[in-house]
mmCIF file of C-alpha atoms in Angstrom:
data_model
loop_
_atom_site.group_PDB
_atom_site.id
_atom_site.type_symbol
_atom_site.label_atom_id
_atom_site.label_comp_id
_atom_site.label_asym_id
_atom_site.label_seq_id
_atom_site.Cartn_x
_atom_site.Cartn_y
_atom_site.Cartn_z
ATOM 1 C CA MET P 100 -23.153 110.881 -27.130
ATOM 2 C CA ALA P 101 -22.733 108.171 -24.158
ATOM 3 C CA SER P 102 -25.429 108.524 -21.787
ATOM 4 C CA SER P 103 -26.058 106.326 -18.748
ATOM 5 C CA LEU P 104 -29.574 106.360 -17.717
ATOM 6 C CA PRO P 105 -30.535 105.323 -14.742
ATOM 7 C CA VAL P 106 -34.838 104.477 -14.694
ATOM 8 C CA HIS P 107 -36.127 104.856 -11.551
ATOM 9 C CA GLU P 108 -39.606 104.620 -12.679
ATOM 10 C CA THR P 109 -41.683 103.088 -9.932
ATOM 11 C CA SER P 110 -44.093 101.585 -11.514
ATOM 12 C CA GLU P 111 -45.170 98.613 -9.024
ATOM 13 C CA LEU P 112 -45.055 95.636 -11.979
ATOM 14 C CA MET P 113 -42.279 96.510 -14.752
ATOM 15 C CA PHE P 114 -40.971 94.186 -17.510
ATOM 16 C CA CYS P 115 -37.287 94.337 -17.968
ATOM 17 C CA LEU P 116 -35.577 97.280 -16.647
ATOM 18 C CA VAL P 117 -33.171 99.290 -18.486
ATOM 19 C CA LYS P 118 -30.199 99.707 -15.935
ATOM 20 C CA TYR P 119 -27.826 101.479 -18.940
ATOM 21 C CA LEU P 120 -28.038 102.361 -22.640
ATOM 22 C CA SER P 121 -25.120 103.686 -24.829
ATOM 23 C CA HIS P 122 -25.530 105.215 -28.150
ATOM 24 C CA ALA P 123 -22.207 105.510 -29.165
ATOM 25 C CA THR P 124 -21.308 101.613 -28.326
ATOM 26 C CA SER P 125 -24.600 100.323 -29.225
ATOM 27 C CA THR P 126 -24.687 98.476 -25.772
ATOM 28 C CA PHE P 127 -27.418 98.214 -23.183
ATOM 29 C CA ILE P 128 -27.817 96.351 -20.015
ATOM 30 C CA LEU P 129 -31.127 94.843 -18.823
ATOM 31 C CA LYS P 130 -32.365 93.944 -15.630
ATOM 32 C CA ILE P 131 -34.962 90.195 -15.445
ATOM 33 C CA HIS P 132 -36.019 88.281 -12.714
ATOM 34 C CA ARG P 133 -33.907 85.413 -13.057
ATOM 35 C CA ALA P 134 -36.655 82.433 -14.115
ATOM 36 C CA HIS P 135 -37.653 84.354 -17.053
ATOM 37 C CA TYR P 136 -34.336 85.768 -18.846
ATOM 38 C CA ARG P 137 -34.580 83.252 -21.599
ATOM 39 C CA LEU P 138 -37.862 84.786 -22.261
ATOM 40 C CA VAL P 139 -36.274 88.017 -22.960
ATOM 41 C CA TRP P 140 -33.479 86.646 -24.626
ATOM 42 C CA ALA P 141 -35.593 84.968 -27.093
ATOM 43 C CA ALA P 142 -37.064 87.788 -27.915
ATOM 44 C CA LEU P 143 -34.064 89.986 -28.371
ATOM 45 C CA THR P 144 -32.922 87.446 -30.851
ATOM 46 C CA LEU P 145 -36.267 87.992 -32.947
ATOM 47 C CA MET P 146 -36.000 91.594 -32.883
ATOM 48 C CA ASP P 147 -35.037 92.947 -36.453
ATOM 49 C CA ARG P 148 -35.079 96.666 -35.937
ATOM 50 C CA VAL P 149 -34.146 99.559 -33.685
ATOM 51 C CA PRO P 150 -37.317 100.446 -31.920
ATOM 52 C CA VAL P 151 -37.580 103.754 -33.210
ATOM 53 C CA LYS P 152 -39.545 105.483 -35.726
ATOM 54 C CA ASN P 153 -38.305 104.342 -39.435
ATOM 55 C CA GLY P 154 -35.547 102.410 -37.474
ATOM 56 C CA GLU P 155 -32.599 100.640 -39.317
ATOM 57 C CA PRO P 156 -32.011 96.842 -39.586
ATOM 58 C CA CYS P 157 -30.494 95.335 -36.829
ATOM 59 C CA THR P 158 -29.813 92.643 -34.568
ATOM 60 C CA PHE P 159 -29.619 92.750 -30.974
ATOM 61 C CA ARG P 160 -26.828 90.433 -29.512
ATOM 62 C CA VAL P 161 -26.867 88.974 -25.641
ATOM 63 C CA VAL P 162 -22.887 88.849 -25.409
ATOM 64 C CA ARG P 163 -22.816 88.449 -21.196
ATOM 65 C CA VAL P 164 -24.935 87.173 -19.076
ATOM 66 C CA SER P 165 -24.434 87.431 -15.208
ATOM 67 C CA GLY P 166 -26.316 87.560 -11.716
ATOM 68 C CA THR P 167 -24.391 90.947 -10.924
ATOM 69 C CA ILE P 168 -24.230 93.921 -12.389
ATOM 70 C CA ARG P 169 -20.737 94.182 -12.010
ATOM 71 C CA LYS P 170 -19.343 91.947 -13.769
ATOM 72 C CA VAL P 171 -21.509 93.176 -16.491
ATOM 73 C CA GLU P 172 -20.076 96.312 -16.881
ATOM 74 C CA GLU P 173 -16.148 95.088 -16.758
ATOM 75 C CA GLU P 174 -17.173 92.398 -19.480
ATOM 76 C CA ALA P 175 -19.262 96.022 -21.340
ATOM 77 C CA VAL P 176 -15.484 97.806 -21.050
ATOM 78 C CA ARG P 177 -13.558 94.950 -22.195
ATOM 79 C CA ARG P 178 -15.310 94.798 -25.012
ATOM 80 C CA ALA P 179 -15.340 98.341 -25.875
ATOM 81 C CA ARG P 180 -11.356 98.521 -25.445
ATOM 82 C CA GLN P 181 -11.039 95.416 -27.600
ATOM 83 C CA LEU P 182 -12.960 97.098 -30.288
ATOM 84 C CA ILE P 183 -10.906 100.236 -30.562
ATOM 85 C CA LEU P 184 -8.148 98.229 -30.351
ATOM 86 C CA ALA P 185 -9.324 96.012 -33.221
ATOM 87 C CA ALA P 186 -10.588 99.475 -35.131
ATOM 88 C CA LYS P 187 -7.360 100.495 -34.852
ATOM 89 C CA ASP P 188 -5.681 97.252 -36.701
ATOM 90 C CA ALA P 189 -8.110 97.519 -39.481
ATOM 91 C CA ALA P 190 -7.454 100.971 -39.993
ATOM 92 C CA ALA P 191 -3.885 100.485 -39.846
ATOM 93 C CA ALA P 192 -4.277 97.661 -41.899
ATOM 94 C CA GLN P 193 -6.033 99.248 -45.002
ATOM 95 C CA HIS P 194 -4.181 102.177 -45.364
ATOM 96 C CA LYS P 195 -0.757 100.536 -45.236
ATOM 97 C CA PRO P 196 -0.933 97.323 -47.023
ATOM 98 C CA THR P 197 0.872 96.387 -50.117
ATOM 99 C CA ILE P 198 4.624 96.002 -49.308
ATOM 100 C CA LEU P 199 3.698 92.579 -47.856
ATOM 101 C CA ALA P 200 0.922 92.162 -49.882
ATOM 102 C CA ALA P 201 2.836 92.524 -53.365
ATOM 103 C CA ARG P 202 5.474 90.514 -52.130
ATOM 104 C CA PHE P 203 3.073 87.613 -51.696
ATOM 105 C CA ASP P 204 0.741 88.084 -54.727
ATOM 106 C CA ALA P 205 3.782 88.242 -56.988
ATOM 107 C CA ALA P 206 5.213 84.839 -54.940
ATOM 108 C CA GLU P 207 2.020 83.351 -55.924
ATOM 109 C CA LEU P 208 1.467 84.195 -59.682
ATOM 110 C CA SER P 209 5.086 82.811 -60.033
ATOM 111 C CA LYS P 210 4.841 79.845 -58.530
ATOM 112 C CA PRO P 211 3.707 76.515 -60.637
ATOM 113 C CA ALA P 212 0.373 75.576 -59.629
ATOM 114 C CA ASP P 213 1.857 71.369 -58.430
ATOM 115 C CA SER P 214 3.765 72.820 -56.110
ATOM 116 C CA THR P 215 1.243 73.563 -53.791
ATOM 117 C CA ALA P 216 0.448 70.351 -52.587
ATOM 118 C CA LEU P 217 3.645 69.516 -50.230
ATOM 119 C CA VAL P 218 2.984 66.254 -47.898
ATOM 120 C CA VAL P 219 4.372 66.105 -44.612
ATOM 121 C CA ASP P 220 5.961 63.563 -43.503
ATOM 122 C CA SER P 221 3.037 61.500 -42.444
ATOM 123 C CA GLY P 222 4.464 58.266 -40.627
ATOM 124 C CA SER P 223 5.201 59.127 -36.551
ATOM 125 C CA ASP P 224 2.582 61.277 -35.693
ATOM 126 C CA ALA P 225 0.364 58.835 -34.350
ATOM 127 C CA ASN P 226 2.520 56.778 -33.018
ATOM 128 C CA ASP P 227 3.841 59.390 -30.948
ATOM 129 C CA MET P 228 0.544 60.797 -29.384
ATOM 130 C CA GLU P 229 -0.028 56.505 -28.317
ATOM 131 C CA SER P 230 3.186 56.596 -26.522
ATOM 132 C CA ASP P 231 2.526 59.847 -25.173
ATOM 133 C CA ASP P 232 -1.010 58.340 -23.741
ATOM 134 C CA GLY P 233 0.799 55.357 -21.923
ATOM 135 C CA MET S 161 -35.966 87.584 4.102
ATOM 136 C CA VAL S 162 -35.961 86.660 0.797
ATOM 137 C CA ARG S 163 -33.761 87.562 -2.100
ATOM 138 C CA ILE S 164 -35.229 88.341 -5.730
ATOM 139 C CA LYS S 165 -32.725 86.620 -7.736
ATOM 140 C CA GLU S 166 -32.319 88.471 -11.057
ATOM 141 C CA ARG S 167 -29.819 88.214 -14.429
ATOM 142 C CA TYR S 168 -28.255 90.964 -15.618
ATOM 143 C CA LEU S 169 -28.198 90.661 -19.649
ATOM 144 C CA LEU S 170 -25.558 92.482 -21.863
ATOM 145 C CA VAL S 171 -26.865 93.245 -24.934
ATOM 146 C CA ASN S 172 -24.991 94.301 -28.239
ATOM 147 C CA ILE S 173 -26.816 96.040 -31.133
ATOM 148 C CA VAL S 174 -24.867 95.383 -34.411
ATOM 149 C CA TYR S 175 -25.615 96.326 -38.132
ATOM 150 C CA PRO S 176 -24.951 93.129 -40.157
ATOM 151 C CA PRO S 177 -23.648 94.050 -43.455
ATOM 152 C CA GLY S 178 -26.277 94.020 -46.216
ATOM 153 C CA THR S 179 -28.877 94.686 -44.187
ATOM 154 C CA GLY S 180 -29.302 98.642 -43.835
ATOM 155 C CA LYS S 181 -27.932 101.775 -45.072
ATOM 156 C CA THR S 182 -24.360 101.420 -46.657
ATOM 157 C CA PRO S 183 -22.240 103.549 -44.521
ATOM 158 C CA GLN S 184 -19.756 105.812 -46.063
ATOM 159 C CA PRO S 185 -17.204 103.641 -48.139
ATOM 160 C CA GLY S 186 -13.582 103.621 -46.331
ATOM 161 C CA LEU S 187 -15.256 102.374 -43.105
ATOM 162 C CA PRO S 188 -13.806 99.043 -42.020
ATOM 163 C CA GLY S 189 -16.090 96.404 -41.956
ATOM 164 C CA LEU S 190 -15.712 95.809 -38.350
ATOM 165 C CA VAL S 191 -16.631 99.302 -37.194
ATOM 166 C CA ALA S 192 -19.620 99.352 -39.762
ATOM 167 C CA VAL S 193 -20.832 96.432 -38.064
ATOM 168 C CA HIS S 194 -20.554 98.340 -34.402
ATOM 169 C CA GLN S 195 -21.608 102.075 -35.483
ATOM 170 C CA PRO S 196 -23.443 103.745 -33.115
ATOM 171 C CA THR S 197 -27.431 103.865 -32.724
ATOM 172 C CA SER S 198 -29.499 106.908 -33.182
ATOM 173 C CA ASP S 199 -29.883 108.915 -30.299
ATOM 174 C CA GLU S 200 -33.666 108.544 -30.931
ATOM 175 C CA LEU S 201 -33.631 105.418 -29.076
ATOM 176 C CA THR S 202 -34.654 105.537 -25.256
ATOM 177 C CA ALA S 203 -34.425 103.137 -22.598
ATOM 178 C CA SER S 204 -38.173 103.155 -22.326
ATOM 179 C CA ALA S 205 -38.953 102.601 -25.938
ATOM 180 C CA LEU S 206 -36.436 99.968 -25.648
ATOM 181 C CA ALA S 207 -38.045 98.383 -23.359
ATOM 182 C CA ARG S 208 -41.489 98.697 -24.469
ATOM 183 C CA ALA S 209 -40.382 96.904 -27.520
ATOM 184 C CA ILE S 210 -38.970 94.369 -25.812
ATOM 185 C CA LYS S 211 -42.300 93.894 -24.426
ATOM 186 C CA ALA S 212 -43.911 93.979 -26.989
ATOM 187 C CA GLN S 213 -42.189 91.488 -28.908
ATOM 188 C CA THR S 214 -41.988 89.390 -25.823
ATOM 189 C CA ALA S 215 -45.967 89.448 -25.645
ATOM 190 C CA GLU S 216 -45.845 88.575 -29.813
ATOM 191 C CA LEU S 217 -44.008 85.395 -29.348
ATOM 192 C CA PHE S 218 -45.498 83.798 -26.009
ATOM 193 C CA GLY S 219 -48.767 85.845 -25.443
ATOM 194 C CA ASP S 220 -50.013 87.256 -22.019
ATOM 195 C CA TYR S 221 -48.376 84.346 -19.874
ATOM 196 C CA GLY S 222 -44.647 85.529 -21.628
ATOM 197 C CA ALA S 223 -45.588 89.474 -21.071
ATOM 198 C CA GLY S 224 -46.584 88.505 -17.326
ATOM 199 C CA LEU S 225 -43.399 86.385 -16.757
ATOM 200 C CA GLY S 226 -40.903 88.951 -17.953
ATOM 201 C CA ALA S 227 -42.017 91.541 -15.359
ATOM 202 C CA ILE S 228 -39.711 92.291 -12.245
ATOM 203 C CA GLN S 229 -40.703 93.863 -9.748
ATOM 204 C CA GLY S 230 -40.039 97.475 -9.579
ATOM 205 C CA SER S 231 -36.756 98.116 -7.656
#
């Protein structure tokens, strides 16, 4: 359930406003006065449970600070998309990993131990860099 | 005309491995870390918790500073 929760409580003085809360992606957006957002950030960093009854242990990670809500939303969408792609990759890797992996394992085993140390020519790199600078 | 300056914070709730309940086996670690949050979490509960934490860390001073003018 991804629910956008516009909070329009009209109390005159509110603590940081929760502009958006998505359970599905475990993401939320806070609105805070610019001078004090670090206070809230620090508080978030030190919170270690979901603030519900018998909340699970968790970590609150501030991933973007911005002056406009538009940029924050864009970042949220970007991250969600990236996460889905990464999860798909992980799933794919989990389900059909083995042909290459088996090859590599076999190669590792058959290789003699001392052939792993391989010195790549060490002479000219430093000189090249210097001449590039000049 | 004075504009109130704000900052918007994008926050993720992540579940690092080894802290909570173990998710079902076979779930990739990445997905387990970013698993969904329980629906019991409400915006007001969240705001209250942050306020409580700020008050704990910074006392009444902090609890006051974190406030914004309601919009």
